[in-house]
PDB file of C-alpha atoms in Angstrom:
ATOM      1  CA  LEU A   1     -44.050 -13.754 -37.968  1.00  0.00           C
ATOM      2  CA  ILE A   2     -43.914 -13.946 -34.220  1.00  0.00           C
ATOM      3  CA  GLY A   3     -40.288 -15.041 -34.368  1.00  0.00           C
ATOM      4  CA  GLY A   4     -39.489 -12.237 -36.809  1.00  0.00           C
ATOM      5  CA  SER A   5     -41.182  -9.670 -34.613  1.00  0.00           C
ATOM      6  CA  PHE A   6     -39.319 -10.961 -31.594  1.00  0.00           C
ATOM      7  CA  GLY A   7     -36.044 -10.825 -33.497  1.00  0.00           C
ATOM      8  CA  LEU A   8     -36.858  -7.262 -34.604  1.00  0.00           C
ATOM      9  CA  MET A   9     -37.445  -6.200 -30.999  1.00  0.00           C
ATOM     10  CA  VAL A  10     -34.170  -7.741 -29.848  1.00  0.00           C
ATOM     11  CA  VAL A  11     -32.102  -6.236 -32.650  1.00  0.00           C
ATOM     12  CA  THR A  12     -33.765  -2.809 -32.275  1.00  0.00           C
ATOM     13  CA  ALA A  13     -33.113  -2.903 -28.541  1.00  0.00           C
ATOM     14  CA  LEU A  14     -29.462  -3.479 -29.322  1.00  0.00           C
ATOM     15  CA  GLY A  15     -29.477  -0.213 -31.296  1.00  0.00           C
ATOM     16  CA  HIS A  16     -29.149  -1.351 -34.916  1.00  0.00           C
ATOM     17  CA  GLU A  17     -30.645   0.640 -37.821  1.00  0.00           C
ATOM     18  CA  LYS A  18     -34.309  -0.012 -38.564  1.00  0.00           C
ATOM     19  CA  PHE A  19     -33.878  -1.652 -41.982  1.00  0.00           C
ATOM     20  CA  GLY A  20     -30.933  -3.734 -40.878  1.00  0.00           C
ATOM     21  CA  ALA A  21     -32.802  -4.556 -37.687  1.00  0.00           C
ATOM     22  CA  LEU A  22     -35.812  -5.696 -39.654  1.00  0.00           C
ATOM     23  CA  ALA A  23     -33.773  -8.001 -41.887  1.00  0.00           C
ATOM     24  CA  LEU A  24     -31.619  -9.330 -39.064  1.00  0.00           C
ATOM     25  CA  GLY A  25     -34.680  -9.660 -36.827  1.00  0.00           C
ATOM     26  CA  TYR A  26     -36.548 -11.789 -39.315  1.00  0.00           C
ATOM     27  CA  ILE A  27     -33.510 -13.971 -39.927  1.00  0.00           C
ATOM     28  CA  LEU A  28     -33.016 -14.490 -36.185  1.00  0.00           C
ATOM     29  CA  GLY A  29     -36.733 -15.070 -35.743  1.00  0.00           C
ATOM     30  CA  ALA A  30     -36.843 -17.619 -38.546  1.00  0.00           C
ATOM     31  CA  LEU A  31     -33.881 -19.494 -37.101  1.00  0.00           C
ATOM     32  CA  CYS A  32     -35.406 -19.499 -33.619  1.00  0.00           C
ATOM     33  CA  GLY A  33     -38.774 -20.589 -35.005  1.00  0.00           C
ATOM     34  CA  HIS A  34     -37.173 -23.395 -36.981  1.00  0.00           C
ATOM     35  CA  TRP A  35     -35.269 -24.587 -33.932  1.00  0.00           C
ATOM     36  CA  LEU A  36     -38.367 -24.453 -31.699  1.00  0.00           C
ATOM     37  CA  HIS A  37     -40.429 -26.287 -34.303  1.00  0.00           C
ATOM     38  CA  GLY A  38     -37.766 -29.014 -34.494  1.00  0.00           C
ATOM     39  CA  CYS A  39     -37.737 -29.368 -30.710  1.00  0.00           C
ATOM     40  CA  PHE A  40     -41.526 -29.638 -30.553  1.00  0.00           C
ATOM     41  CA  ARG A  41     -41.636 -32.121 -33.466  1.00  0.00           C
ATOM     42  CA  ARG A  42     -38.995 -34.377 -31.873  1.00  0.00           C
ATOM     43  CA  TRP A  43     -40.754 -34.228 -28.502  1.00  0.00           C
ATOM     44  CA  SER A  44     -44.136 -35.092 -29.996  1.00  0.00           C
ATOM     45  CA  GLU A  45     -42.686 -37.937 -32.110  1.00  0.00           C
ATOM     46  CA  ARG A  46     -40.983 -39.464 -29.068  1.00  0.00           C
ATOM     47  CA  SER A  47     -44.167 -39.124 -27.039  1.00  0.00           C
ATOM     48  CA  LEU A  48     -46.203 -40.835 -29.769  1.00  0.00           C
ATOM     49  CA  LYS A  49     -43.639 -43.640 -30.132  1.00  0.00           C
ATOM     50  CA  ARG A  50     -43.688 -44.285 -26.374  1.00  0.00           C
ATOM     51  CA  GLN A  51     -47.483 -44.335 -26.414  1.00  0.00           C
ATOM     52  CA  LEU A  52     -47.609 -46.763 -29.351  1.00  0.00           C
ATOM     53  CA  ALA A  53     -44.885 -49.002 -27.877  1.00  0.00           C
ATOM     54  CA  ALA A  54     -46.986 -49.431 -24.746  1.00  0.00           C
ATOM     55  CA  MET A  55     -49.973 -50.689 -26.755  1.00  0.00           C
ATOM     56  CA  THR A  56     -50.622 -54.313 -27.622  1.00  0.00           C
ATOM     57  CA  THR A  57     -50.742 -55.446 -31.239  1.00  0.00           C
ATOM     58  CA  GLU A  58     -54.497 -55.903 -30.927  1.00  0.00           C
ATOM     59  CA  GLN A  59     -54.938 -52.344 -29.626  1.00  0.00           C
ATOM     60  CA  LEU A  60     -52.838 -50.941 -32.454  1.00  0.00           C
ATOM     61  CA  THR A  61     -54.840 -52.846 -35.047  1.00  0.00           C
ATOM     62  CA  LYS A  62     -58.150 -51.803 -33.492  1.00  0.00           C
ATOM     63  CA  GLU A  63     -57.141 -48.127 -33.539  1.00  0.00           C
ATOM     64  CA  LEU A  64     -55.782 -48.472 -37.064  1.00  0.00           C
ATOM     65  CA  TYR A  65     -59.222 -49.558 -38.240  1.00  0.00           C
ATOM     66  CA  GLY A  66     -60.986 -46.849 -36.231  1.00  0.00           C
ATOM     67  CA  PRO A  67     -62.843 -44.123 -38.118  1.00  0.00           C
ATOM     68  CA  TYR A  68     -60.537 -41.275 -37.079  1.00  0.00           C
ATOM     69  CA  CYS A  69     -57.041 -42.767 -37.283  1.00  0.00           C
ATOM     70  CA  ALA A  70     -54.867 -39.801 -38.299  1.00  0.00           C
ATOM     71  CA  VAL A  71     -51.498 -41.368 -37.507  1.00  0.00           C
ATOM     72  CA  THR A  72     -51.849 -44.411 -39.731  1.00  0.00           C
ATOM     73  CA  ILE A  73     -48.187 -44.423 -40.769  1.00  0.00           C
ATOM     74  CA  SER A  74     -46.968 -44.430 -37.159  1.00  0.00           C
ATOM     75  CA  ARG A  75     -49.228 -47.310 -36.234  1.00  0.00           C
ATOM     76  CA  LEU A  76     -48.184 -49.309 -39.289  1.00  0.00           C
ATOM     77  CA  GLU A  77     -44.505 -48.613 -38.545  1.00  0.00           C
ATOM     78  CA  GLU A  78     -45.001 -49.888 -35.007  1.00  0.00           C
ATOM     79  CA  LEU A  79     -46.735 -53.030 -36.285  1.00  0.00           C
ATOM     80  CA  LYS A  80     -43.933 -53.565 -38.809  1.00  0.00           C
ATOM     81  CA  SER A  81     -41.308 -53.153 -36.071  1.00  0.00           C
ATOM     82  CA  ARG A  82     -43.073 -55.997 -34.258  1.00  0.00           C
ATOM     83  CA  SER A  83     -42.686 -58.166 -37.388  1.00  0.00           C
ATOM     84  CA  GLU A  84     -46.393 -58.049 -38.167  1.00  0.00           C
ATOM     85  CA  ASP A  85     -47.482 -58.616 -41.769  1.00  0.00           C
ATOM     86  CA  ILE A  86     -48.331 -55.187 -43.198  1.00  0.00           C
ATOM     87  CA  GLU A  87     -49.767 -56.800 -46.345  1.00  0.00           C
ATOM     88  CA  LYS A  88     -52.957 -57.656 -44.455  1.00  0.00           C
ATOM     89  CA  HIS A  89     -53.646 -53.910 -44.081  1.00  0.00           C
ATOM     90  CA  HIS A  90     -53.385 -53.305 -47.834  1.00  0.00           C
ATOM     91  CA  GLU A  91     -57.159 -53.247 -48.253  1.00  0.00           C
ATOM     92  CA  LEU A  92     -57.561 -50.737 -45.406  1.00  0.00           C
ATOM     93  CA  LEU A  93     -55.249 -48.296 -47.189  1.00  0.00           C
ATOM     94  CA  LEU A  94     -57.101 -48.773 -50.469  1.00  0.00           C
ATOM     95  CA  THR A  95     -60.394 -48.103 -48.695  1.00  0.00           C
ATOM     96  CA  MET A  96     -58.951 -44.958 -47.122  1.00  0.00           C
ATOM     97  CA  MET A  97     -57.822 -43.803 -50.571  1.00  0.00           C
ATOM     98  CA  GLU A  98     -61.433 -44.076 -51.802  1.00  0.00           C
ATOM     99  CA  SER A  99     -62.894 -42.097 -48.910  1.00  0.00           C
ATOM    100  CA  ASP A 100     -65.283 -39.193 -49.411  1.00  0.00           C
ATOM    101  CA  HIS A 101     -62.956 -37.122 -47.214  1.00  0.00           C
ATOM    102  CA  ALA A 102     -59.892 -35.660 -48.924  1.00  0.00           C
ATOM    103  CA  VAL A 103     -57.768 -35.700 -45.763  1.00  0.00           C
ATOM    104  CA  ARG A 104     -58.441 -39.400 -45.227  1.00  0.00           C
ATOM    105  CA  ARG A 105     -57.552 -40.070 -48.876  1.00  0.00           C
ATOM    106  CA  GLN A 106     -54.283 -38.152 -48.415  1.00  0.00           C
ATOM    107  CA  ILE A 107     -53.388 -40.066 -45.235  1.00  0.00           C
ATOM    108  CA  GLY A 108     -54.158 -43.342 -46.992  1.00  0.00           C
ATOM    109  CA  PHE A 109     -52.056 -42.388 -50.020  1.00  0.00           C
ATOM    110  CA  GLN A 110     -49.088 -41.365 -47.878  1.00  0.00           C
ATOM    111  CA  ALA A 111     -49.220 -44.643 -45.959  1.00  0.00           C
ATOM    112  CA  PHE A 112     -49.699 -46.632 -49.171  1.00  0.00           C
ATOM    113  CA  SER A 113     -46.694 -44.889 -50.763  1.00  0.00           C
ATOM    114  CA  LYS A 114     -44.526 -45.703 -47.766  1.00  0.00           C
ATOM    115  CA  PHE A 115     -45.481 -49.353 -47.289  1.00  0.00           C
ATOM    116  CA  PHE A 116     -46.265 -50.391 -50.876  1.00  0.00           C
ATOM    117  CA  PRO A 117     -43.874 -48.290 -52.997  1.00  0.00           C
ATOM    118  CA  GLU A 118     -43.704 -50.950 -55.709  1.00  0.00           C
ATOM    119  CA  GLN A 119     -47.407 -50.347 -56.502  1.00  0.00           C
ATOM    120  CA  VAL A 120     -47.429 -46.535 -56.491  1.00  0.00           C
ATOM    121  CA  HIS A 121     -46.679 -46.355 -60.220  1.00  0.00           C
ATOM    122  CA  LEU A 122     -50.072 -48.008 -60.807  1.00  0.00           C
ATOM    123  CA  LEU A 123     -51.738 -44.915 -59.328  1.00  0.00           C
ATOM    124  CA  LYS A 124     -50.358 -42.424 -61.834  1.00  0.00           C
ATOM    125  CA  GLY A 125     -52.779 -39.499 -61.949  1.00  0.00           C
ATOM    126  CA  TYR A 126     -54.251 -40.212 -58.492  1.00  0.00           C
ATOM    127  CA  TYR A 127     -54.856 -36.872 -56.749  1.00  0.00           C
ATOM    128  CA  ALA A 128     -56.044 -37.308 -53.173  1.00  0.00           C
ATOM    129  CA  LEU A 129     -56.715 -33.699 -52.224  1.00  0.00           C
ATOM    130  CA  GLY A 130     -59.388 -32.737 -54.744  1.00  0.00           C
ATOM    131  CA  HIS A 131     -62.833 -32.105 -53.270  1.00  0.00           C
ATOM    132  CA  ASP A 132     -64.929 -32.202 -56.433  1.00  0.00           C
ATOM    133  CA  ARG A 133     -67.019 -35.216 -57.389  1.00  0.00           C
ATOM    134  CA  GLU A 134     -65.077 -35.804 -60.599  1.00  0.00           C
ATOM    135  CA  ASN A 135     -61.791 -36.144 -58.712  1.00  0.00           C
ATOM    136  CA  LEU A 136     -63.366 -38.550 -56.215  1.00  0.00           C
ATOM    137  CA  GLU A 137     -64.605 -40.752 -59.053  1.00  0.00           C
ATOM    138  CA  THR A 138     -61.136 -40.648 -60.657  1.00  0.00           C
ATOM    139  CA  CYS A 139     -59.629 -41.788 -57.335  1.00  0.00           C
ATOM    140  CA  ARG A 140     -62.095 -44.650 -57.112  1.00  0.00           C
ATOM    141  CA  VAL A 141     -61.424 -45.744 -60.697  1.00  0.00           C
ATOM    142  CA  LYS A 142     -57.667 -45.816 -59.988  1.00  0.00           C
ATOM    143  CA  ILE A 143     -58.176 -47.851 -56.805  1.00  0.00           C
ATOM    144  CA  THR A 144     -60.526 -50.295 -58.565  1.00  0.00           C
ATOM    145  CA  ALA A 145     -57.919 -50.809 -61.292  1.00  0.00           C
ATOM    146  CA  LEU A 146     -55.254 -51.376 -58.626  1.00  0.00           C
ATOM    147  CA  ARG A 147     -57.437 -53.974 -56.887  1.00  0.00           C
ATOM    148  CA  GLN A 148     -58.064 -55.811 -60.161  1.00  0.00           C
ATOM    149  CA  ASN A 149     -54.359 -55.733 -61.018  1.00  0.00           C
ATOM    150  CA  GLY A 150     -53.562 -57.118 -57.543  1.00  0.00           C
ATOM    151  CA  LYS A 151     -56.030 -59.994 -57.960  1.00  0.00           C
ATOM    152  CA  ARG A 152     -54.497 -60.952 -61.313  1.00  0.00           C
ATOM    153  CA  ASN A 153     -51.011 -60.972 -59.775  1.00  0.00           C
ATOM    154  CA  ALA A 154     -52.096 -62.999 -56.734  1.00  0.00           C
TER     155      ALA A 154
END
């Protein structure tokens, strides 16, 4: 909206018709907003990667198991790039996917999907974002079944 309004002001200042200015303004605004978002995203990803690269493996693992780890995937990617065994964090992701908090379940599911894609089919029907008690119990049943399946295959 801000980008569209800015684009509208620029195009109107150039003397175009109002309707054409509105359409062109929003298109220009959307393009500028998309470009700025991309710049910010790349900058923040690089900053995070530099920060994680400076940490020791022990620090990364400690933060990964902290109660408020929101960038689980980035930490696991950094550990994997250091040739660490990601399999030992399997249980952490399963525990996150059973959390009472929907956001933590979603973060856990995204990380699980990325690092254990061969097991995702076992979670058919898992819906991490539901807040009701019934959905939470369904999530826990799916995770329990996945754990039992993993123990049989071990």
